[in-house]
Short mmCIF file of C-alpha atoms in Angstrom, two decimals:
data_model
loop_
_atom_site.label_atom_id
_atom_site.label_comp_id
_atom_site.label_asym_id
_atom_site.label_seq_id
_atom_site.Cartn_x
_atom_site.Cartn_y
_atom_site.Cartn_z
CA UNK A 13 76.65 83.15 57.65
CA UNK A 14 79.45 85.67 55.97
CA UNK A 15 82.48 84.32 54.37
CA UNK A 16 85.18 84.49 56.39
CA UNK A 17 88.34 86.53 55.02
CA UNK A 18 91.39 84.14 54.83
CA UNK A 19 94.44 84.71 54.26
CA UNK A 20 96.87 82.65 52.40
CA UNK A 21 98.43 82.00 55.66
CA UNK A 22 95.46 81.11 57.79
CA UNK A 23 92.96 83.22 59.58
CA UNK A 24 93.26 86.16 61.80
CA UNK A 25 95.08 85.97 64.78
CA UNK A 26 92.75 88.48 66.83
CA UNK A 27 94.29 90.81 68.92
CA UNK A 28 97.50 90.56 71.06
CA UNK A 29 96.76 89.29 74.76
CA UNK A 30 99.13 92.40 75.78
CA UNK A 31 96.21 94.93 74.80
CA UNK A 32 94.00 92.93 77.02
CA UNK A 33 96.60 92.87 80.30
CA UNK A 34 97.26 96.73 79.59
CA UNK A 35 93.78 97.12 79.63
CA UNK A 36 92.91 95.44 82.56
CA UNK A 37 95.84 97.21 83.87
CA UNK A 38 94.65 100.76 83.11
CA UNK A 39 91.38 99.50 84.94
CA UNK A 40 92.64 98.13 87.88
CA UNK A 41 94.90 101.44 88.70
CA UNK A 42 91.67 103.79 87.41
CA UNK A 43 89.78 102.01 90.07
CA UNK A 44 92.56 102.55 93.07
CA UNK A 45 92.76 106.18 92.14
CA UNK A 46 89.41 106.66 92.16
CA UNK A 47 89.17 104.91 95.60
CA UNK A 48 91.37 107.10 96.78
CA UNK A 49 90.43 110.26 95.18
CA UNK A 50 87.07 109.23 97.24
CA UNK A 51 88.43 108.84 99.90
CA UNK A 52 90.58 112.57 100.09
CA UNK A 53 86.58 114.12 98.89
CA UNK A 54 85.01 112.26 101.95
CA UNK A 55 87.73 113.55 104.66
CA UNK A 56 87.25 116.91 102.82
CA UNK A 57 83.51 117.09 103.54
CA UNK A 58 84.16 115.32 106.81
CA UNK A 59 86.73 118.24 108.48
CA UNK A 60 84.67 121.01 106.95
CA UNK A 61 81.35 119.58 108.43
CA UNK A 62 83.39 118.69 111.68
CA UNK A 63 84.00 122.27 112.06
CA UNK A 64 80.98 123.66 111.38
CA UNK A 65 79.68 121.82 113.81
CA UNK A 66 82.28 121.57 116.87
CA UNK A 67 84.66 124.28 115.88
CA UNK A 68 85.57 127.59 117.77
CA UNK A 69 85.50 131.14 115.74
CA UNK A 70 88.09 133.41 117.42
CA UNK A 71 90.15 136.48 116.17
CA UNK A 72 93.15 135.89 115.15
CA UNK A 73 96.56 137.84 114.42
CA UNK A 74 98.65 137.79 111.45
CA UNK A 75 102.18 136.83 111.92
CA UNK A 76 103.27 135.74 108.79
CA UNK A 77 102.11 135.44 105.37
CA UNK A 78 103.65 133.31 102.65
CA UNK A 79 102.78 134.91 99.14
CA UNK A 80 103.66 132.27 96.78
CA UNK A 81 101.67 129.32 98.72
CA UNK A 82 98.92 131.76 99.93
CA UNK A 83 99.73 130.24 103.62
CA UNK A 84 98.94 132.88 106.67
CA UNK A 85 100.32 132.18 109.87
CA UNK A 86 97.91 133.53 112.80
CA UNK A 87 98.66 133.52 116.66
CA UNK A 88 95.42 133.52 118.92
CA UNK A 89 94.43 132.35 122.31
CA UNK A 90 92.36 129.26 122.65
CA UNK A 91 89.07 128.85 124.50
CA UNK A 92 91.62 127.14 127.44
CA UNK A 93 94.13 130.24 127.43
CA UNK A 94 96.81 128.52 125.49
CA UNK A 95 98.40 130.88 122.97
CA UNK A 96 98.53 129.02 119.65
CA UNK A 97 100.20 129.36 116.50
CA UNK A 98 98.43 127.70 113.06
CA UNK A 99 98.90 128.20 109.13
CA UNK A 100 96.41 128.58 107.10
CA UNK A 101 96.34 128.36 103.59
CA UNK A 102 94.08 131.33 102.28
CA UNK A 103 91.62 130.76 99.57
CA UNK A 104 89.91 134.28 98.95
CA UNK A 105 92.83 135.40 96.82
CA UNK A 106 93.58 138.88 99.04
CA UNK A 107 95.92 137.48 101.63
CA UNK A 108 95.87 139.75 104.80
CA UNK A 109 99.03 141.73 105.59
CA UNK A 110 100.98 141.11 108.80
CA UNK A 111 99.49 143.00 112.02
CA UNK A 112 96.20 142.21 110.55
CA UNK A 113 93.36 140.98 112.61
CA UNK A 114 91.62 137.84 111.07
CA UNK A 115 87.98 135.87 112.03
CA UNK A 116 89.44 131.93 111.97
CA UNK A 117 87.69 128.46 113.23
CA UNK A 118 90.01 126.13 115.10
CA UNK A 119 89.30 122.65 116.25
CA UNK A 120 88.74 122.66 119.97
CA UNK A 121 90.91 119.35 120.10
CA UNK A 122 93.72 120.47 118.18
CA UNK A 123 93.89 124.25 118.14
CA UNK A 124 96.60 124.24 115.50
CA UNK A 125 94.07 123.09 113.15
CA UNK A 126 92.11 126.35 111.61
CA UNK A 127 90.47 127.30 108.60
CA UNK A 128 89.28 131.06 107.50
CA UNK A 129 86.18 131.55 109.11
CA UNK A 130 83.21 131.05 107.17
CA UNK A 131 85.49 129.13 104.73
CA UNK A 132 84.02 126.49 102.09
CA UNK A 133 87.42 125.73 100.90
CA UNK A 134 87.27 121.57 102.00
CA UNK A 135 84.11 121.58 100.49
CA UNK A 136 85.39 123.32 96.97
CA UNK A 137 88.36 120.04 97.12
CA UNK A 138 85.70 117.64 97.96
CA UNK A 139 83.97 118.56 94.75
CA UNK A 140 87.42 118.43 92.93
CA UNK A 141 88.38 115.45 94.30
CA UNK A 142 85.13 113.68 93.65
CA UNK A 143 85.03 114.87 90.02
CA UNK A 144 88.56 113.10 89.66
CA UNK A 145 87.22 110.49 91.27
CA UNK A 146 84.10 109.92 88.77
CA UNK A 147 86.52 110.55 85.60
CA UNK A 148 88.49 107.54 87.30
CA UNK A 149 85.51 105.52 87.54
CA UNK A 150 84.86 106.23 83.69
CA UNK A 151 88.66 105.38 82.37
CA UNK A 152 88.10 102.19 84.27
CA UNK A 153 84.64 101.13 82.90
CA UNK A 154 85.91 102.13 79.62
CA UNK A 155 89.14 99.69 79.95
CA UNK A 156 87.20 97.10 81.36
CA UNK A 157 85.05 97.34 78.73
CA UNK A 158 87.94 97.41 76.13
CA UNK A 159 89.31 94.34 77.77
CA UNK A 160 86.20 92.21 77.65
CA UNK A 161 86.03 92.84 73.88
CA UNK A 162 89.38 92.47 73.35
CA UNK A 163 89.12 88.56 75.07
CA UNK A 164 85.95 88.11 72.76
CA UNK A 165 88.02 89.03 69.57
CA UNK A 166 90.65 86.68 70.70
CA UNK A 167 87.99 83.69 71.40
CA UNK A 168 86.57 84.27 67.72
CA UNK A 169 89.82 84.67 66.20
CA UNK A 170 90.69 80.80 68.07
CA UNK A 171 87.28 78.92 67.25
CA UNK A 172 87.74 79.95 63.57
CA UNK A 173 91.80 78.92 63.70
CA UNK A 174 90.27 75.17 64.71
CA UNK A 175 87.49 75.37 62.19
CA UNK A 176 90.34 76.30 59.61
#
């Protein structure tokens, strides 16, 4: 067994509780963002699936287009001959001028809901969101870790305070 290292005032205290609640803390909110990071990646894949498989590719005309946010605003004519009016925010970096003629999918249910046609861009956030969602899940194994050693420390630090 290895000497102990006393001090002339007793023996180690161990770490501070607060480093364990911080840390347990840090893995409690890691774990919430995570959940929710998962869920934004799974309604990502969801609507972009969704539309592949229900939505409606139309032609659409260019009515406005917002440089700074990328967002085009389109006017076309539903399957049910309802003229509709969506934004779109535009991920292929060459936004369309105004008067232009554009190839868009809307969702049959709410027309106002359209994407560029041929568009991956819920599937390129899914894979963001799900990356940020796995670096979550490693802060929090990491704290949780961190905390469990942190309450061993402090349970060593007490058995040799009563042995003292």
């Amino acid at each position: 067994m290895e000497p102990t290292q006393w001090s002339p005032y007793g023996p180690p205290a161990g770490p501070s509780a607060v480093w364990a609640v911080l840390l347990w803390c840090v893995a409690g909110v890691s774990l919430i963002g995570s959940l929710i990071f998962g869920g934004i990646a799974y309604a990502g894949y969801w609507s972009n699936s969704y539309l592949d498989s229900y939505g409606v590719t139309t032609t659409a005309t260019v009515t406005d287009v917002a440089a700074f946010t990328d967002t085009v605003t389109v006017e076309f004519t539903s399957d049910g001959g309802t003229p509709v009016s969506a934004e779109i925010v535009w991920f292929t970096g060459n936004n369309p001028d105004v008067g232009d003629q554009v190839e868009i999918t809307y969702d049959p249910s709410d027309p106002s809901y359209a994407i560029e046609a041929g568009s991956d861009s819920e599937i390129i956030m899914a894979l963001v969101f799900i990356v940020g969602a796995f670096l979550g899940l490693v802060v929090m194994v990491g704290a949780v870790i961190g905390a469990v050693i942190v309450h061993r420390r402090r349970g060593k630090a007490a058995r040799q305070r009563t042995a003292w």
